[in-house]
Amino acid sequence: ISPLFGFTPFPYDWTLEAVKKTHDIITANSTIYALHFDNGIPWNECLTDAPFPKRVQKSWDEQVQSIPKGHKIYVGLAPLDTDRKSLASATGEQEKIAMPKELLNVSLDDPMVKQAYLVYARRAVKQFKPDFLNIGIEVGGILMRDSTRWSQFEQLYEYVRSALKKEFPDLQIGISFSLGHLLVEAQAKRAKALIEQSDYVGLSFYPSASAFDEKFGLPPYGTGADAWRKPLAWVRAYTNKPIAICETGYTTKDCDILQYDLHIKGNPQLQAEYVRDLFEIAERDRYSFVIWFLAIDYDKLYEKMPKGSEVMQLWRNIGLLDGELRPKPAWEIWKSGVTHAPLTEYPLK
């Protein structure tokens, strides 16, 4: 079975025109549609199995309408907050609301957390009917930031995974890690048992952001093409499980993130080389799917972001089209790969 390739529908601007153009471009140039939910959970309603808040349900309904016919579907869910160690924040009619008192300072394997998260994941499956479900976006962060909670997460994961597997036996259920966390030997060892229980192991991987990851204690990826070839070869040797790239990208513009005293280098030709390698590696190593996180640079959206959003520059220019929808060198390679045309037609300069 050939790997699937797709994008998230993240738009390059907060306008209806940008949302529609993004949707049309990714629909025509992908075989899998990715939905990435990393912005809180309606815990109050999940605790009591009540209907979701209208704002949340409306958003889900709209996303269902956007799924292109004929595409496979990947859904990623995040039980952890963006710090990748705390329980995901609560959401409701406002994007962020107070956490229900029952879930304040509880362990990740608390029976109420397990049951509520199962309700949430089950509803996602019934609503979106995914082929692939990730019930732990980038959970490896716990291993570095609060490793005492890893065993708690293992209990939560297995509870939800096994319950869903009984209900939906054909559903491919997995988990994702920032690839850098798996390159730390102690973390890879602890993660192995959970990965082996899963149908696939998912990766978040941005080779151009190696310097950023190094700031948080992760090993460097390498330089040039080694920045992706070596880490991806390591993952294939680490596990026999199917691999899925749940989010990836490579920036084509330099950026300075003063908050972390970082200069990140971008390179359109290295992006093109990475894209071509991804198709070849995915085929060779039997990947389930690859999600390039953004199709189009979000320059326009970035200008509207509040002060203090500097770190968002890491992903601002990872699109295969620039902010004016002009193709970068990688775009023809991507289109060729999706249609299984010979990649040799697009030699790298």
PDB file of C-alpha atoms in Angstrom, residues 142-297:
ATOM      1  CA  ILE A 142       6.214  14.415  29.389  1.00  0.00           C
ATOM      2  CA  LEU A 143       9.332  12.265  29.269  1.00  0.00           C
ATOM      3  CA  MET A 144      11.554  15.323  29.359  1.00  0.00           C
ATOM      4  CA  ARG A 145       9.443  17.759  31.398  1.00  0.00           C
ATOM      5  CA  ASP A 146       7.815  15.519  34.006  1.00  0.00           C
ATOM      6  CA  SER A 147       8.802  11.885  33.506  1.00  0.00           C
ATOM      7  CA  THR A 148       7.071  10.795  36.717  1.00  0.00           C
ATOM      8  CA  ARG A 149       3.777  11.255  34.843  1.00  0.00           C
ATOM      9  CA  TRP A 150       4.715   9.004  31.934  1.00  0.00           C
ATOM     10  CA  SER A 151       3.321   5.859  33.566  1.00  0.00           C
ATOM     11  CA  GLN A 152       0.089   7.784  34.258  1.00  0.00           C
ATOM     12  CA  PHE A 153      -0.168   8.652  30.576  1.00  0.00           C
ATOM     13  CA  GLU A 154       0.467   5.028  29.602  1.00  0.00           C
ATOM     14  CA  GLN A 155      -2.570   4.029  31.686  1.00  0.00           C
ATOM     15  CA  LEU A 156      -4.733   6.756  30.106  1.00  0.00           C
ATOM     16  CA  TYR A 157      -3.603   5.822  26.609  1.00  0.00           C
ATOM     17  CA  GLU A 158      -4.185   2.106  26.998  1.00  0.00           C
ATOM     18  CA  TYR A 159      -7.623   2.626  28.572  1.00  0.00           C
ATOM     19  CA  VAL A 160      -8.815   4.787  25.669  1.00  0.00           C
ATOM     20  CA  ARG A 161      -7.036   2.803  22.950  1.00  0.00           C
ATOM     21  CA  SER A 162      -8.392  -0.577  24.017  1.00  0.00           C
ATOM     22  CA  ALA A 163     -11.967   0.717  24.446  1.00  0.00           C
ATOM     23  CA  LEU A 164     -11.958   2.333  20.997  1.00  0.00           C
ATOM     24  CA  LYS A 165     -10.381  -0.725  19.402  1.00  0.00           C
ATOM     25  CA  LYS A 166     -13.274  -2.879  20.627  1.00  0.00           C
ATOM     26  CA  GLU A 167     -15.802  -0.456  19.159  1.00  0.00           C
ATOM     27  CA  PHE A 168     -13.909   0.348  15.963  1.00  0.00           C
ATOM     28  CA  PRO A 169     -11.651  -2.637  15.207  1.00  0.00           C
ATOM     29  CA  ASP A 170     -10.520  -1.342  11.795  1.00  0.00           C
ATOM     30  CA  LEU A 171      -9.470   2.068  13.082  1.00  0.00           C
ATOM     31  CA  GLN A 172      -5.693   2.609  13.088  1.00  0.00           C
ATOM     32  CA  ILE A 173      -4.896   4.108  16.512  1.00  0.00           C
ATOM     33  CA  GLY A 174      -1.523   5.613  17.296  1.00  0.00           C
ATOM     34  CA  ILE A 175       0.405   8.273  19.127  1.00  0.00           C
ATOM     35  CA  SER A 176       2.907  10.933  18.118  1.00  0.00           C
ATOM     36  CA  PHE A 177       6.243  12.165  19.424  1.00  0.00           C
ATOM     37  CA  SER A 178       8.459  15.054  18.512  1.00  0.00           C
ATOM     38  CA  LEU A 179      11.178  13.071  16.764  1.00  0.00           C
ATOM     39  CA  GLY A 180      13.844  14.831  18.821  1.00  0.00           C
ATOM     40  CA  HIS A 181      12.499  13.283  22.042  1.00  0.00           C
ATOM     41  CA  LEU A 182      12.960   9.785  20.636  1.00  0.00           C
ATOM     42  CA  LEU A 183      16.585  10.603  19.804  1.00  0.00           C
ATOM     43  CA  VAL A 184      17.249  10.843  23.568  1.00  0.00           C
ATOM     44  CA  GLU A 185      18.112   7.250  24.494  1.00  0.00           C
ATOM     45  CA  ALA A 186      16.421   7.201  27.903  1.00  0.00           C
ATOM     46  CA  GLN A 187      13.217   8.610  26.455  1.00  0.00           C
ATOM     47  CA  ALA A 188      13.215   6.199  23.530  1.00  0.00           C
ATOM     48  CA  LYS A 189      13.526   3.270  25.925  1.00  0.00           C
ATOM     49  CA  ARG A 190      10.574   4.402  28.062  1.00  0.00           C
ATOM     50  CA  ALA A 191       8.405   5.137  25.027  1.00  0.00           C
ATOM     51  CA  LYS A 192       9.030   1.767  23.355  1.00  0.00           C
ATOM     52  CA  ALA A 193       6.395  -0.289  25.177  1.00  0.00           C
ATOM     53  CA  LEU A 194       3.612   2.155  24.372  1.00  0.00           C
ATOM     54  CA  ILE A 195       4.700   2.431  20.741  1.00  0.00           C
ATOM     55  CA  GLU A 196       4.621  -1.348  20.414  1.00  0.00           C
ATOM     56  CA  GLN A 197       0.991  -1.348  21.652  1.00  0.00           C
ATOM     57  CA  SER A 198       0.012   1.111  18.925  1.00  0.00           C
ATOM     58  CA  ASP A 199      -0.970   0.555  15.307  1.00  0.00           C
ATOM     59  CA  TYR A 200       1.571   3.157  14.197  1.00  0.00           C
ATOM     60  CA  VAL A 201       4.034   5.660  15.633  1.00  0.00           C
ATOM     61  CA  GLY A 202       3.518   9.263  14.607  1.00  0.00           C
ATOM     62  CA  LEU A 203       6.236  11.906  14.384  1.00  0.00           C
ATOM     63  CA  SER A 204       6.319  15.690  14.560  1.00  0.00           C
ATOM     64  CA  PHE A 205       9.455  16.722  12.727  1.00  0.00           C
ATOM     65  CA  TYR A 206      10.765  20.079  11.537  1.00  0.00           C
ATOM     66  CA  PRO A 207      14.410  19.549  10.517  1.00  0.00           C
ATOM     67  CA  SER A 208      15.021  23.279   9.928  1.00  0.00           C
ATOM     68  CA  ALA A 209      14.057  23.963  13.563  1.00  0.00           C
ATOM     69  CA  SER A 210      16.881  21.876  15.032  1.00  0.00           C
ATOM     70  CA  ALA A 211      18.401  24.904  16.810  1.00  0.00           C
ATOM     71  CA  PHE A 212      15.070  25.592  18.513  1.00  0.00           C
ATOM     72  CA  ASP A 213      14.783  22.004  19.759  1.00  0.00           C
ATOM     73  CA  GLU A 214      18.385  22.116  20.970  1.00  0.00           C
ATOM     74  CA  LYS A 215      17.432  25.052  23.209  1.00  0.00           C
ATOM     75  CA  PHE A 216      15.164  22.616  25.052  1.00  0.00           C
ATOM     76  CA  GLY A 217      17.835  19.977  25.506  1.00  0.00           C
ATOM     77  CA  LEU A 218      17.241  17.798  22.450  1.00  0.00           C
ATOM     78  CA  PRO A 219      20.131  16.567  20.284  1.00  0.00           C
ATOM     79  CA  PRO A 220      20.941  18.364  17.003  1.00  0.00           C
ATOM     80  CA  TYR A 221      19.473  16.824  13.863  1.00  0.00           C
ATOM     81  CA  GLY A 222      22.514  17.520  11.695  1.00  0.00           C
ATOM     82  CA  THR A 223      23.255  19.789   8.752  1.00  0.00           C
ATOM     83  CA  GLY A 224      21.999  19.804   5.178  1.00  0.00           C
ATOM     84  CA  ALA A 225      20.146  16.685   4.108  1.00  0.00           C
ATOM     85  CA  ASP A 226      21.548  14.756   7.097  1.00  0.00           C
ATOM     86  CA  ALA A 227      19.146  16.763   9.262  1.00  0.00           C
ATOM     87  CA  TRP A 228      16.316  14.525   8.054  1.00  0.00           C
ATOM     88  CA  ARG A 229      17.972  11.469   6.526  1.00  0.00           C
ATOM     89  CA  LYS A 230      19.784  10.375   9.681  1.00  0.00           C
ATOM     90  CA  PRO A 231      16.909  10.905  12.180  1.00  0.00           C
ATOM     91  CA  LEU A 232      14.393   9.162   9.899  1.00  0.00           C
ATOM     92  CA  ALA A 233      16.771   6.245   9.321  1.00  0.00           C
ATOM     93  CA  TRP A 234      17.174   5.994  13.097  1.00  0.00           C
ATOM     94  CA  VAL A 235      13.389   5.759  13.634  1.00  0.00           C
ATOM     95  CA  ARG A 236      13.076   2.947  11.089  1.00  0.00           C
ATOM     96  CA  ALA A 237      15.776   0.995  12.924  1.00  0.00           C
ATOM     97  CA  TYR A 238      14.165   1.740  16.306  1.00  0.00           C
ATOM     98  CA  THR A 239      10.773   0.173  15.600  1.00  0.00           C
ATOM     99  CA  ASN A 240       9.101  -2.123  13.077  1.00  0.00           C
ATOM    100  CA  LYS A 241       5.775  -0.352  13.583  1.00  0.00           C
ATOM    101  CA  PRO A 242       4.328   1.612  10.669  1.00  0.00           C
ATOM    102  CA  ILE A 243       5.589   5.210  10.738  1.00  0.00           C
ATOM    103  CA  ALA A 244       3.428   8.263  10.126  1.00  0.00           C
ATOM    104  CA  ILE A 245       4.686  11.828   9.811  1.00  0.00           C
ATOM    105  CA  CYS A 246       1.819  13.613  11.576  1.00  0.00           C
ATOM    106  CA  GLU A 247       3.282  17.067  10.975  1.00  0.00           C
ATOM    107  CA  THR A 248       6.375  18.315   9.222  1.00  0.00           C
ATOM    108  CA  GLY A 249       7.776  21.246   7.287  1.00  0.00           C
ATOM    109  CA  TYR A 250      10.947  23.095   6.328  1.00  0.00           C
ATOM    110  CA  THR A 251      11.229  26.875   6.376  1.00  0.00           C
ATOM    111  CA  THR A 252      12.378  28.718   3.280  1.00  0.00           C
ATOM    112  CA  LYS A 253      13.188  32.029   5.010  1.00  0.00           C
ATOM    113  CA  ASP A 254      15.609  32.952   7.773  1.00  0.00           C
ATOM    114  CA  CYS A 255      14.022  34.157  10.998  1.00  0.00           C
ATOM    115  CA  ASP A 256      15.205  35.623  14.276  1.00  0.00           C
ATOM    116  CA  ILE A 257      13.453  34.607  17.485  1.00  0.00           C
ATOM    117  CA  LEU A 258      14.840  37.097  19.977  1.00  0.00           C
ATOM    118  CA  GLN A 259      12.921  35.506  22.862  1.00  0.00           C
ATOM    119  CA  TYR A 260      15.239  32.478  22.577  1.00  0.00           C
ATOM    120  CA  ASP A 261      18.229  34.291  21.071  1.00  0.00           C
ATOM    121  CA  LEU A 262      17.888  32.155  17.969  1.00  0.00           C
ATOM    122  CA  HIS A 263      18.610  32.568  14.287  1.00  0.00           C
ATOM    123  CA  ILE A 264      16.905  29.912  12.164  1.00  0.00           C
ATOM    124  CA  LYS A 265      18.113  29.459   8.588  1.00  0.00           C
ATOM    125  CA  GLY A 266      15.661  28.837   5.779  1.00  0.00           C
ATOM    126  CA  ASN A 267      16.451  27.449   2.346  1.00  0.00           C
ATOM    127  CA  PRO A 268      14.031  26.850  -0.593  1.00  0.00           C
ATOM    128  CA  GLN A 269      16.361  24.307  -2.213  1.00  0.00           C
ATOM    129  CA  LEU A 270      16.761  22.302   0.998  1.00  0.00           C
ATOM    130  CA  GLN A 271      12.976  22.337   1.376  1.00  0.00           C
ATOM    131  CA  ALA A 272      12.667  20.911  -2.139  1.00  0.00           C
ATOM    132  CA  GLU A 273      15.300  18.266  -1.389  1.00  0.00           C
ATOM    133  CA  TYR A 274      13.497  17.325   1.840  1.00  0.00           C
ATOM    134  CA  VAL A 275      10.170  16.954   0.028  1.00  0.00           C
ATOM    135  CA  ARG A 276      11.694  14.716  -2.616  1.00  0.00           C
ATOM    136  CA  ASP A 277      13.434  12.601   0.012  1.00  0.00           C
ATOM    137  CA  LEU A 278      10.193  12.298   1.983  1.00  0.00           C
ATOM    138  CA  PHE A 279       8.435  10.622  -0.936  1.00  0.00           C
ATOM    139  CA  GLU A 280      11.310   8.205  -1.436  1.00  0.00           C
ATOM    140  CA  ILE A 281      11.784   7.437   2.274  1.00  0.00           C
ATOM    141  CA  ALA A 282       8.037   7.035   2.855  1.00  0.00           C
ATOM    142  CA  GLU A 283       7.844   4.486   0.051  1.00  0.00           C
ATOM    143  CA  ARG A 284      11.016   2.670   1.092  1.00  0.00           C
ATOM    144  CA  ASP A 285      10.177   2.507   4.798  1.00  0.00           C
ATOM    145  CA  ARG A 286       6.449   1.787   4.354  1.00  0.00           C
ATOM    146  CA  TYR A 287       5.071   4.943   5.963  1.00  0.00           C
ATOM    147  CA  SER A 288       1.334   5.107   6.515  1.00  0.00           C
ATOM    148  CA  PHE A 289       1.095   8.813   5.700  1.00  0.00           C
ATOM    149  CA  VAL A 290       2.907  12.159   5.635  1.00  0.00           C
ATOM    150  CA  ILE A 291       1.243  15.448   6.652  1.00  0.00           C
ATOM    151  CA  TRP A 292       3.017  18.633   5.536  1.00  0.00           C
ATOM    152  CA  PHE A 293       1.629  21.003   8.137  1.00  0.00           C
ATOM    153  CA  LEU A 294       1.021  24.108   5.992  1.00  0.00           C
ATOM    154  CA  ALA A 295       0.420  24.366   2.271  1.00  0.00           C
ATOM    155  CA  ILE A 296       0.793  28.156   2.146  1.00  0.00           C
ATOM    156  CA  ASP A 297       2.990  30.611   4.096  1.00  0.00           C
TER     157      ASP A 297
END
